[in-house]
XYZ file of C-alpha atoms in Angstrom:
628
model
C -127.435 -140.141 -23.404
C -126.749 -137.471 -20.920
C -126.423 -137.167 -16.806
C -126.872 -134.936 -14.302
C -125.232 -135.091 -11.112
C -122.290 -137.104 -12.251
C -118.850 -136.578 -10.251
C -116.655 -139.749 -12.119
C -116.441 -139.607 -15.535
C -117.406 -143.712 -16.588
C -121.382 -144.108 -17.388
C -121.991 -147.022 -14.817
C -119.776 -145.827 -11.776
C -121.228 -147.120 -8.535
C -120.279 -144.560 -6.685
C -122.304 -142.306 -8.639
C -125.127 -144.483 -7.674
C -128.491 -142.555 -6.210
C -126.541 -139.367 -7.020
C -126.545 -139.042 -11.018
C -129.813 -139.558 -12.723
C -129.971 -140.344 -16.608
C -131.811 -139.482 -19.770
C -130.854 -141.730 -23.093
C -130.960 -139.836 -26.824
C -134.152 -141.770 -27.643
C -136.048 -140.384 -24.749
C -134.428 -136.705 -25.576
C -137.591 -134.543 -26.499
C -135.611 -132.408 -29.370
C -132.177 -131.473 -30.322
C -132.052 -127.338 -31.101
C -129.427 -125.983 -33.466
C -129.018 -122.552 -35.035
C -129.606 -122.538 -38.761
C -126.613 -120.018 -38.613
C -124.005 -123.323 -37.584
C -122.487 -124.934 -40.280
C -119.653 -126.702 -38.462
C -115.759 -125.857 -40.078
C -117.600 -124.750 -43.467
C -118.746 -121.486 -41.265
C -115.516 -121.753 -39.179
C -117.857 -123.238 -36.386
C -119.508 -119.997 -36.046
C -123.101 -120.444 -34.020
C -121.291 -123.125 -32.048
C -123.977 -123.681 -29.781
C -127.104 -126.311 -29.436
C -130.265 -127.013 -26.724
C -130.912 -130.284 -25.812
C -134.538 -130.740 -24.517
C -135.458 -133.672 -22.159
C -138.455 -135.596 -21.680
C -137.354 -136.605 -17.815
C -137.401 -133.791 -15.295
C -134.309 -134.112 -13.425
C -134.841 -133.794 -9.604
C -133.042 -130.648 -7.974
C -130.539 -131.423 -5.601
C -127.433 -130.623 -3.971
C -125.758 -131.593 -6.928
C -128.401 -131.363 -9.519
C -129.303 -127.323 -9.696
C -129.655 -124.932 -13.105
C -127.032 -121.956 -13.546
C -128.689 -118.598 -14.058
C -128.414 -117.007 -17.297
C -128.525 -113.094 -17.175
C -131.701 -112.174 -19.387
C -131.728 -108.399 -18.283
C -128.202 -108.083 -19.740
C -127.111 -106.792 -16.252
C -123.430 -108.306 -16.736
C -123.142 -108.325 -20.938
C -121.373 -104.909 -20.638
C -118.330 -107.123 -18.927
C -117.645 -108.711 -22.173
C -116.203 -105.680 -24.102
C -114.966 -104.031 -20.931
C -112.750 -106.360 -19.426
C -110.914 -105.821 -16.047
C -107.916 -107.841 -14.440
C -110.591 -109.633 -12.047
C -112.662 -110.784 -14.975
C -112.217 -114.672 -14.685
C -114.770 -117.495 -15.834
C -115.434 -121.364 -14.056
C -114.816 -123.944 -16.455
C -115.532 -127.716 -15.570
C -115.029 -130.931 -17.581
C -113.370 -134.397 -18.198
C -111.393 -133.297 -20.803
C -107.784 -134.471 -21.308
C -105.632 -133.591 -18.546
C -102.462 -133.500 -20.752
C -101.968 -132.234 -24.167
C -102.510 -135.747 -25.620
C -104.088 -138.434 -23.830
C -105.647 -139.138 -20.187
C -108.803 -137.791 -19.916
C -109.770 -136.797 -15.872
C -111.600 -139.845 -14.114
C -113.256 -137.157 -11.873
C -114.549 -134.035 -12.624
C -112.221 -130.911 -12.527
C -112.380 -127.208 -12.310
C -110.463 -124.688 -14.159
C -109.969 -120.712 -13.425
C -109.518 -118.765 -16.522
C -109.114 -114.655 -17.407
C -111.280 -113.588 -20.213
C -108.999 -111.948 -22.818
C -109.621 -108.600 -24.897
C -110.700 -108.916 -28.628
C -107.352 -107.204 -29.616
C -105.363 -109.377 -27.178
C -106.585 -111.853 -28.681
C -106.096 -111.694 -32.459
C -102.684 -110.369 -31.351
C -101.645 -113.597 -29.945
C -104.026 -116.222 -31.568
C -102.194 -118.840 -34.625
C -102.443 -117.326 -37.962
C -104.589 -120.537 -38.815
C -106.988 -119.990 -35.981
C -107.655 -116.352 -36.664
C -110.795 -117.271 -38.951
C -112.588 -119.147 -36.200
C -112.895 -116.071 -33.869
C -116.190 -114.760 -35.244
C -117.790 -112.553 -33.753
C -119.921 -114.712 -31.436
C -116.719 -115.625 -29.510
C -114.283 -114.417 -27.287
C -111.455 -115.598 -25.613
C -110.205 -117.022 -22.537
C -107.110 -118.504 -20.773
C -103.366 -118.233 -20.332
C -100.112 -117.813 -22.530
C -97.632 -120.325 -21.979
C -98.860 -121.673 -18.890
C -99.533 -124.870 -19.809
C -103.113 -124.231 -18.561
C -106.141 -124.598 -20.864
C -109.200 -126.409 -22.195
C -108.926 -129.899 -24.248
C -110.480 -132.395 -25.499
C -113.124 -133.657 -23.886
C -114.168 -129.810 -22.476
C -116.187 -129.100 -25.282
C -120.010 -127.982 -24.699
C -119.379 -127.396 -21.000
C -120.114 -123.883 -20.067
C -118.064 -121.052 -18.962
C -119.530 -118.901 -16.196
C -118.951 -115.700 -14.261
C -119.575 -114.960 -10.999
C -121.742 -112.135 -9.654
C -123.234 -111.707 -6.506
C -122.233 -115.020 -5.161
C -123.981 -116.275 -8.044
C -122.744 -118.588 -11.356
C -123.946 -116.914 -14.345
C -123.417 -118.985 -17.712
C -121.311 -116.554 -20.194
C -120.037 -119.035 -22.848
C -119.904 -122.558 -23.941
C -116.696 -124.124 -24.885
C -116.105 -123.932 -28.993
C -112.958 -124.303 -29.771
C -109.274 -125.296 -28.610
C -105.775 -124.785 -30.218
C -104.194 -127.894 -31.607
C -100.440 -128.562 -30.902
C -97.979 -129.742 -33.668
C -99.198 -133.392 -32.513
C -102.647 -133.317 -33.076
C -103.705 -132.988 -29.253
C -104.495 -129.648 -28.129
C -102.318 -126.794 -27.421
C -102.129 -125.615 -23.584
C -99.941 -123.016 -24.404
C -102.927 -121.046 -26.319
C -106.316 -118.963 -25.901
C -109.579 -121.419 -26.141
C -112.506 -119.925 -28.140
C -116.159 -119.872 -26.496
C -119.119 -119.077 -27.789
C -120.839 -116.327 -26.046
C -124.745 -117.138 -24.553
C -125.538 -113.599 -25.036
C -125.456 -113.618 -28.775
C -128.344 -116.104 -28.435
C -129.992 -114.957 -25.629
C -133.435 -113.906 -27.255
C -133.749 -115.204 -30.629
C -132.821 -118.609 -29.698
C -132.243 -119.707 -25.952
C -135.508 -117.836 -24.992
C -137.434 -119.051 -27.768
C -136.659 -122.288 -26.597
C -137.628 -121.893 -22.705
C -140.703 -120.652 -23.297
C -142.316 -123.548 -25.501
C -140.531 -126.426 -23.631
C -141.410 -126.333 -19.796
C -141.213 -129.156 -17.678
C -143.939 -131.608 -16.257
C -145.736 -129.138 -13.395
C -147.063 -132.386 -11.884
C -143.665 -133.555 -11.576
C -142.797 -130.060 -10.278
C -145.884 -130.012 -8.229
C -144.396 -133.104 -6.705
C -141.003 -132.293 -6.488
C -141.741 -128.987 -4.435
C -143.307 -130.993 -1.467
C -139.732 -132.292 -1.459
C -136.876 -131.212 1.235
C -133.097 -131.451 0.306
C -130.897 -133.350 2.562
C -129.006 -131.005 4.138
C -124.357 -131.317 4.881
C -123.830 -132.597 8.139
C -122.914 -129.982 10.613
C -119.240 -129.894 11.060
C -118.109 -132.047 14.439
C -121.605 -133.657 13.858
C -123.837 -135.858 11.677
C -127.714 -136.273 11.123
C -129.642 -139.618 11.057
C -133.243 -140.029 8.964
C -135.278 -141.188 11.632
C -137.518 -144.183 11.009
C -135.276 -145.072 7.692
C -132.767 -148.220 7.362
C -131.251 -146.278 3.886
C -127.809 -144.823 4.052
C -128.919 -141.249 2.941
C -126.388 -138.554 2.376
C -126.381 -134.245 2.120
C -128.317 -133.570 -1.191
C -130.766 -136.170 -1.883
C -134.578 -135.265 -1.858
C -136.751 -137.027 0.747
C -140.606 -136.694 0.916
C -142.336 -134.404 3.014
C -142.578 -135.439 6.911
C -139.315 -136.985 7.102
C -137.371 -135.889 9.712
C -133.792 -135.790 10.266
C -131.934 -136.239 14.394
C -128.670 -134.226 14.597
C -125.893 -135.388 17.289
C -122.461 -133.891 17.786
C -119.395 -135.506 18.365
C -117.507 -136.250 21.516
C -116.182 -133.032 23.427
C -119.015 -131.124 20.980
C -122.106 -129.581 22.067
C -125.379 -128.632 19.577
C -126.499 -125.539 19.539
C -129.961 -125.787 17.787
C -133.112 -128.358 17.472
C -132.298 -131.787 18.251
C -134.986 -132.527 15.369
C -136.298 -130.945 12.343
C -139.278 -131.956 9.804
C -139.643 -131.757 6.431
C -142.808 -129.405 5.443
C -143.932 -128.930 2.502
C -140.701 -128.304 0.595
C -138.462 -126.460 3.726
C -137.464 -127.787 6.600
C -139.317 -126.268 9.459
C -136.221 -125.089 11.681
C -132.672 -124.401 10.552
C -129.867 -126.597 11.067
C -127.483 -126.668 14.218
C -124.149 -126.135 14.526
C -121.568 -128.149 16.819
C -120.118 -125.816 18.954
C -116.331 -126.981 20.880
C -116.935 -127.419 24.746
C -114.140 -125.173 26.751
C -112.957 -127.648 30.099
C -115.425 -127.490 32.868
C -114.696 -124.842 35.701
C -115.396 -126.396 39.177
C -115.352 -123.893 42.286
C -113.142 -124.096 45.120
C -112.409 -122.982 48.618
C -110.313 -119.875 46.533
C -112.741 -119.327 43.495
C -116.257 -119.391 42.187
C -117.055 -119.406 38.783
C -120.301 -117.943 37.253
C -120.928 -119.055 33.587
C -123.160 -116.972 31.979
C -124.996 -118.894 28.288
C -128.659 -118.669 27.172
C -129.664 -121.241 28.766
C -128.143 -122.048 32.337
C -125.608 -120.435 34.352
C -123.009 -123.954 35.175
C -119.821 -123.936 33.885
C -120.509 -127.716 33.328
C -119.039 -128.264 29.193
C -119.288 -124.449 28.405
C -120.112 -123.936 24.535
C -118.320 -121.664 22.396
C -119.199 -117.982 23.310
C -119.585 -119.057 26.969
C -118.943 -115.682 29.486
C -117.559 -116.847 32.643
C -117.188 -114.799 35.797
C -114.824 -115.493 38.115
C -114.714 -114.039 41.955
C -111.682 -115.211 44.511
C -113.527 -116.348 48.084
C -113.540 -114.016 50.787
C -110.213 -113.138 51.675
C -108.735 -113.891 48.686
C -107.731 -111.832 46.139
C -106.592 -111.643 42.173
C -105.154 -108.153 40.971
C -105.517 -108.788 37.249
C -108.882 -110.599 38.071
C -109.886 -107.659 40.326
C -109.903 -105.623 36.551
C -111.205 -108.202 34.186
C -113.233 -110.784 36.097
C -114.653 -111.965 32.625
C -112.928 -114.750 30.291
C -114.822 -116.527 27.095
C -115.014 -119.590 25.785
C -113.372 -119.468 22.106
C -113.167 -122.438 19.695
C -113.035 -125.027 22.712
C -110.157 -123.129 24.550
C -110.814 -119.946 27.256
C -109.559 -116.566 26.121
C -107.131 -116.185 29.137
C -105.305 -118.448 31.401
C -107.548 -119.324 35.315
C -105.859 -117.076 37.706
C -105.109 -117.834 40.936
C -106.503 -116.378 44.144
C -104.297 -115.478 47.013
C -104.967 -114.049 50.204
C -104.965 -110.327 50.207
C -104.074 -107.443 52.590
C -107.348 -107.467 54.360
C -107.597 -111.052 54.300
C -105.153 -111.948 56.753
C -108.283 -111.596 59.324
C -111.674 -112.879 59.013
C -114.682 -110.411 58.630
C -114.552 -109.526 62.098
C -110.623 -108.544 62.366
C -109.693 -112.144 64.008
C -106.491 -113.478 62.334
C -106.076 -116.402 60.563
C -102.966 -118.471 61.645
C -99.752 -117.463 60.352
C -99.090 -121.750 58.956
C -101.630 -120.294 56.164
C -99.868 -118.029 54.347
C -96.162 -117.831 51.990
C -94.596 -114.529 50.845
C -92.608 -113.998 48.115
C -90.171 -110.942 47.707
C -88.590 -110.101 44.364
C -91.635 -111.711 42.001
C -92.371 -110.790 38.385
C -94.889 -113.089 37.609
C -98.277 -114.257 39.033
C -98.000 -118.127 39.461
C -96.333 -119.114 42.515
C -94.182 -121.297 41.105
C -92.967 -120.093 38.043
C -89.752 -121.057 36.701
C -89.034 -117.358 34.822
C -89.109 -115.818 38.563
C -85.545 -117.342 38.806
C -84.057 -114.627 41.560
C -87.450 -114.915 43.679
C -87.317 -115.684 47.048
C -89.791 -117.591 49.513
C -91.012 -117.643 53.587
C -93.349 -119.186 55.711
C -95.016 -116.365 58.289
C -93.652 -116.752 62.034
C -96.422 -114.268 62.872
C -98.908 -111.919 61.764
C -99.660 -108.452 63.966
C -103.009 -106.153 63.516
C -104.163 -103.454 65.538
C -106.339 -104.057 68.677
C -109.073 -101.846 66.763
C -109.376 -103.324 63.685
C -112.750 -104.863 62.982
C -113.046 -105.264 59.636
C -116.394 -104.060 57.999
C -117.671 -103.700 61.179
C -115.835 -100.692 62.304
C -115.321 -99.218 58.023
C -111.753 -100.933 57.928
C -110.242 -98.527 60.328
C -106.653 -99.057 61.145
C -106.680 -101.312 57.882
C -103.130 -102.681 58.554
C -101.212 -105.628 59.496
C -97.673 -106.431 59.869
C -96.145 -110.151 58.935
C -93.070 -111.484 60.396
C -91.102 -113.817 57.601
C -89.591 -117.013 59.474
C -86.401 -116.824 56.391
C -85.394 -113.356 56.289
C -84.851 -112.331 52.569
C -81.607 -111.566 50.619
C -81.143 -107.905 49.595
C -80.572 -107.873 45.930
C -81.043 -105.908 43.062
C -84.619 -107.153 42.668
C -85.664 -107.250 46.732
C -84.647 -104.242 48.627
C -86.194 -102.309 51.764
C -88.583 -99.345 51.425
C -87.895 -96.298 53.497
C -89.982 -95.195 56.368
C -90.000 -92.018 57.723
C -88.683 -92.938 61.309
C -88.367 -89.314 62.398
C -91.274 -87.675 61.115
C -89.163 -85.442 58.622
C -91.488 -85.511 56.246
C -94.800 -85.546 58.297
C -94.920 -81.835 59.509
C -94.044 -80.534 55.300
C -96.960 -83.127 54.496
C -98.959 -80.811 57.219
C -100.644 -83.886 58.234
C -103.744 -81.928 60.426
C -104.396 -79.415 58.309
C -105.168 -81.679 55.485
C -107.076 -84.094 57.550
C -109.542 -80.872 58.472
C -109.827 -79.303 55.102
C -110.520 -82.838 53.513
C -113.350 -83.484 56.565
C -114.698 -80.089 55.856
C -114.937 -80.770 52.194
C -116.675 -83.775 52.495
C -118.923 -82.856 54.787
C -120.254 -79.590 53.404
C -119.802 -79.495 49.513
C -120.135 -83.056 48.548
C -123.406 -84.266 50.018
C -124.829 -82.158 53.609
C -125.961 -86.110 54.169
C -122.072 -87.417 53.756
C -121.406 -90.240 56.691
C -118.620 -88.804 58.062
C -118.046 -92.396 59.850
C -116.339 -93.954 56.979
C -113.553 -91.102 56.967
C -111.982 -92.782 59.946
C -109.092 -91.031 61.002
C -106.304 -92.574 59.782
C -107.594 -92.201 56.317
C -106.380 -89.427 53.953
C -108.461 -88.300 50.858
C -107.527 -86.712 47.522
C -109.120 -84.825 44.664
C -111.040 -81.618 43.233
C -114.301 -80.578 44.805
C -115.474 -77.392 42.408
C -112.550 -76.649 41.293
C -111.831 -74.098 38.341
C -109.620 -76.504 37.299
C -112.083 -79.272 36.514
C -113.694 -79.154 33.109
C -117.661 -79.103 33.584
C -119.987 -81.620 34.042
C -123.297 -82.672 31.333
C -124.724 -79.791 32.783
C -124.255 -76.444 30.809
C -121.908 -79.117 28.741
C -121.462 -79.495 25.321
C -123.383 -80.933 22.573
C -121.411 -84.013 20.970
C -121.097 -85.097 17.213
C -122.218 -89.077 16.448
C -118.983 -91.478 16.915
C -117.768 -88.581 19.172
C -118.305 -91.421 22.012
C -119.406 -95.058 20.033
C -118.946 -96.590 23.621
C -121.637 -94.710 25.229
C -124.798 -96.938 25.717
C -128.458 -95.931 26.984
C -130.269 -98.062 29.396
C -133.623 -97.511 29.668
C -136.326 -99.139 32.342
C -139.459 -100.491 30.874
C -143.577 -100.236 31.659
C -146.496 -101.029 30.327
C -146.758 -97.420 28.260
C -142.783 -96.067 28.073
C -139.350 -97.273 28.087
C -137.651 -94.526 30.336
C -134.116 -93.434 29.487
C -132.551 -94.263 33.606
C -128.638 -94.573 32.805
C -125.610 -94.387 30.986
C -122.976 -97.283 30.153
C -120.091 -97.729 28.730
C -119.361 -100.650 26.260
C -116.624 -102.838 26.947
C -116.790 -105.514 24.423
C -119.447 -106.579 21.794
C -122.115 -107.874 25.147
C -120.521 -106.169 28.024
C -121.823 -102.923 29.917
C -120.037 -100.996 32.516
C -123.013 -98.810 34.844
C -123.634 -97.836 37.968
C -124.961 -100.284 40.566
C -128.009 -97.926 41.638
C -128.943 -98.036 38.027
C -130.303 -101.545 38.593
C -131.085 -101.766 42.519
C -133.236 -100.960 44.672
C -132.313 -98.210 47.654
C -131.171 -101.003 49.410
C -128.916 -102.646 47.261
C -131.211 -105.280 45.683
C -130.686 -106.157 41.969
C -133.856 -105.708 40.063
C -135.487 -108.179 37.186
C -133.109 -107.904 34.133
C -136.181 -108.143 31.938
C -136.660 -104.753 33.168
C -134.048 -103.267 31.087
C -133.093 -102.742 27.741
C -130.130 -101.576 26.253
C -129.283 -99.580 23.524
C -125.833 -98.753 21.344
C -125.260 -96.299 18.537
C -127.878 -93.933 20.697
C -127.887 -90.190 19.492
C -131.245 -88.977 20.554
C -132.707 -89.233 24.199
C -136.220 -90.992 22.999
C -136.174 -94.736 22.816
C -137.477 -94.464 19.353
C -136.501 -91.769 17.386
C -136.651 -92.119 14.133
C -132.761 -90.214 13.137
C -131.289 -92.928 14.955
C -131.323 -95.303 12.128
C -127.868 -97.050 13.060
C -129.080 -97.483 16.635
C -128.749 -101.453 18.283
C -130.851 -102.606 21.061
C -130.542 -105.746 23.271
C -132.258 -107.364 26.203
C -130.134 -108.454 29.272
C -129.145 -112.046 30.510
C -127.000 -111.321 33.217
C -126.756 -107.988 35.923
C -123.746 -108.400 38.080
C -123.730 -106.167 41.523
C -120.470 -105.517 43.089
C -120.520 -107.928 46.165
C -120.234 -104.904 48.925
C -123.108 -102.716 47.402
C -126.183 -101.844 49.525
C -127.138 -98.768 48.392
C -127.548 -95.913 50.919
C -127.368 -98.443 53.590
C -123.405 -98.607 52.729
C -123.669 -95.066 51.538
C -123.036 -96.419 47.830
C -119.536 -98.491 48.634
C -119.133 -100.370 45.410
C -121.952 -98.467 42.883
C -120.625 -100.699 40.156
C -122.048 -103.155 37.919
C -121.837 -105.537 35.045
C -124.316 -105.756 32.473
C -124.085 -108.995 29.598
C -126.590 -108.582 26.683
C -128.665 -110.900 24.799
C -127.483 -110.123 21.944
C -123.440 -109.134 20.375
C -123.602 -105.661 19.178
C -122.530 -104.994 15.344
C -119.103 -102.841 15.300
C -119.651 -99.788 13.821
C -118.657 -96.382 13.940
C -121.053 -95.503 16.342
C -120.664 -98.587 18.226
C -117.087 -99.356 19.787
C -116.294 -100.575 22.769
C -114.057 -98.409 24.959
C -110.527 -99.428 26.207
C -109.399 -100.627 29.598
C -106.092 -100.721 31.283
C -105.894 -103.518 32.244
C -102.457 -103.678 32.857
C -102.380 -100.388 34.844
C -100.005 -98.594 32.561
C -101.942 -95.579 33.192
C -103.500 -95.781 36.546
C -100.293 -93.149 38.499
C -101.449 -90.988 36.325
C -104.618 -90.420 37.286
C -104.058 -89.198 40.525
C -101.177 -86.473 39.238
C -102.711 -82.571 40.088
C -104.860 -81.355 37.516
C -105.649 -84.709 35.630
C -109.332 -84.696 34.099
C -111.490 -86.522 32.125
């Protein structure tokens, strides 16, 4: 009698029940031995038989055929061996040398052995049995091998994430007891001997029942539960489980545990043999993020834009409320959802230096605010900042003119009087100011004011709004300078992965996508551009499904055939800096923040660039003759 599908090793266990299906010996079609095998009068050589069923055994999750290599792709591996060349053995065999065979079926990892290895190490008595239809496998005194009750199962090899069957188990060493010998080589016959002359002799005049098949393919397999998640057969009071074959129209509901979200069909049919969508997976929910008076959040998913149980791979953007303010948040306002836990700590926002006023320049009262002198660290509170100290505000001083936005943030400072006056230490001492002027008349204060006014009104735009160079406002940089390298114009040509972060956005019609843009790639679905890029004159954001988005780009075209490692994406989110309205603010803020549909494939033409986000670099930026 034989089984298919069988985990524990006795005939009639129940919990191999609906699993394992049977065939007895008197319902066994035929029995196939070579006329070569002789048993020990021919040393066992031909040690191989086909048994031939009259039941056709349904397929299953645990009931599937090996494949067997009839193009001799692999054969070669035989008689050149390599130290990665091991075979998959599994069995109920004896699990020591003499007694107590395995109540559950067990795996075992062996190297296949060179012919001369082999013979060198093989038992004088054992020699005659390795005929030339066998070769070896297993350890040397490693107390590691086949036994009794292994015989007949098959050795295979793996190739291409696919078992092969290589051998059949033949023959064992015996120990000085009469069990078997786990300190020795086993012996397996190899399938390729008997590949054409017998196996496929066999396949082709014994098929199975195509009415049964016929049947059988209408079938769909139960599939595993998703992880964090099960499936129910609707309409069915059976306790069904991954692997067994259900008729076609069943269908299967999917639900995900507590704290777990699904990301996929809620249902799926059986169809005529597949299943007509593919499985979900249960994706970990980050904790919700609620807005306050100090912070909005913006979560950005395929489907909605609440931070309400984020899934995994959830973008959230996060913006302090007016007046408020986050330095580190001010450089990476993004944080994901990863495996149920956000990639970065929520910051805190704290009023900043403009925000001691409200958007007209009228102060808050002083009872709202706390400084802190001699800080390390962010939080407020935290117990590392050990030589920190703390004060209320007594009061808070701006200029008459200040107006805020209205007037373009002239005479943008304030002065705050501490109630606790602070300690000088080695961590909280005074800056200097220059009470005298001393340095004032070197910095030649005028002179650069008018050279800077010139500048900016004749050589950077004839149309420059001189109104937003209010004068208490200084200004820095190179306007055609020699010492600037050139611009794209009369620039150079570029080598692919030169630049894998540079990305092409291009508008859409109804006859062309038009290259409009550049951007730079920050991560796999983040895109630095410019804020005109995707607004009108005035400021206005336009339809994201305007866009698309390419990475990997060499050639200008949208479609050029060279650029064969080029990715493209549609957007979800376009994120305008909060301030910019185009020409009407003379392009204050031209800035945005562009998340694609799709994650972009590291490559090396596709990289994101780096950011500093910790400022390490940002003095040195403004040091004479720095480029880029």
């Amino acid at each position: 009698m034989v089984a298919v599908g069988k985990y524990y090793r006795s005939y009639d266990d129940s919990r191999d029940v609906n699993k394992a299906e049977f065939s007895s010996v008197p319902n066994l079609q035929e029995i196939f031995i070579p006329r070569q095998y002789k048993g020990p009068n021919q040393n066992y050589f031909a040690d191989i038989a086909i048994l031939v069923t009259t039941k056709t055994f349904t397929i299953s999750q645990r009931v599937q055929p090996v494949c067997v290599d009839w193009g001799l792709n692999y054969a070669s591996e035989l008689s050149n061996l390599s130290s990665s060349s091991y075979g998959h053995v599994t069995g109920w065999g004896f699990t020591s040398e003499d007694a107590n065979p395995s109540e559950e079926l067990r795996e075992l990892r062996l190297p296949l052995v060179t012919r001369e290895q082999c013979s060198l190490n093989l038992p004088e008595d054992y020699e005659v049995y390795f005929t030339y239809d066998k070769f070896c496998a297993g350890y040397l005194n490693k107390s590691v091998g086949i036994c009794k009750g292994d015989a007949g199962s098959g050795l295979m090899l793996k190739h291409n994430d696919r078992y092969y069957i290589t051998g059949i188990v033949s023959i064992g060493v015996r120990s000085s007891t009469g069990g078997c010998d786990s300190q020795q080589y086993g012996l397996y016959t190899s399938v390729y001997k008997y590949l054409e002359e017998f196996i496929l002799d066999k396949i082709s005049r014994f098929k199975p029942d195509n009415t049964k098949i016929d049947q059988l393919n209408e079938n769909c397999i139960l599939p595993k539960h998703p992880e964090n998640g099960q499936w129910s057969v609707i309409n069915s009071t059976l306790l069904q489980e991954p692997g067994e074959s259900v008729t076609s129209g069943t269908a299967i509901n999917l639900t995900c545990d507590e704290s777990y979200t699904l990301d996929g069909p809620t249902f799926i049919q059986c169809k005529t043999g597949k299943w007509d969508d593919t499985i979900g997976i249960c994706l970990t929910m980050c904790p919700t993020l609620i807005s306050t008076s100090f912070i909005t959040f913006t979560c950005i998913n395929n489907n909605n834009n609440n931070c309400i149980n984020p899934t995994h791979g959830t973008i959230a953007t996060l913006k302090c409320a007016p007046f408020y303010e986050n330095l580190d948040l001010d450089r990476n306002p993004f944080i994901t959802c990863q495996n149920g836990r956000w990639s970065s700590q929520i910051p805190t926002c704290v009023p900043g230096a403009q925000c001691v006023c409200n958007t007209y320049g009228e102060k808050f009262p002083a009872i709202n605010f706390k400084v802190a002198a001699g800080k390390s660290l962010e939080n407020f509170e935290d117990s590392r900042d050990s030589e920190a100290q703390y004060s209320d505000l007594e009061d808070i001083f701006v200029p008459r003119e200040y107006r805020g936005y209205t007037r373009r943030y002239r005479a943008d400072i304030a002065i705050l009087i501490t109630k606790t006056p602070f300690t000088i230490t080695e961590k909280v001492q005074l800056a200097c100011l220059d009470w005298n002027n001393k340095y004032f008349n070197e910095f030649n204060y005028l002179e650069v004011k008018g050279y800077c006014y010139h500048q900016l009104s004749t050589k950077t735009d004839p149309n420059f709004d001189t109104s937003y160079y209010t004068y208490d406002k200084l200004c820095s940089g190179y306007i055609n300078s020699d010492k600037a390298t050139t611009l794209i114009v009369h620039g150079n040509n570029v080598t692919r992965s030169d630049y894998p972060w540079q990305v092409a956005i291009y508008r859409t019609n109804a006859t062309k996508k038009e290259l409009i843009c550049g951007g730079t790639l920050i991560n796999q679905r983040i895109i630095l551009t410019a804020a005109h890029c995707v607004t009108d004159d005035e400021g206005n954001k336009l339809s994201k499904e305007l866009f698309i988005v390419a990475a990997g780009k060499y050639y200008r075209d949208f479609d050029h055939p060279a650029d064969k490692g080029a990715q493209f994406s549609t957007l979800i989110d376009v994120s305008v800096a909060s301030q910019y309205q185009g020409y009407l603010q003379n392009y204050l803020g031209d800035i945005a923040v562009l998340i694609t549909e799709n994650s972009f494939i590291l490559s090396k033409t596709v990289e994101p660039i780096c950011i500093d986000w910790n400022d390490k670099y940002e003095t040195q930026f403004f040091k004479p003759e720095t480029s880029g």
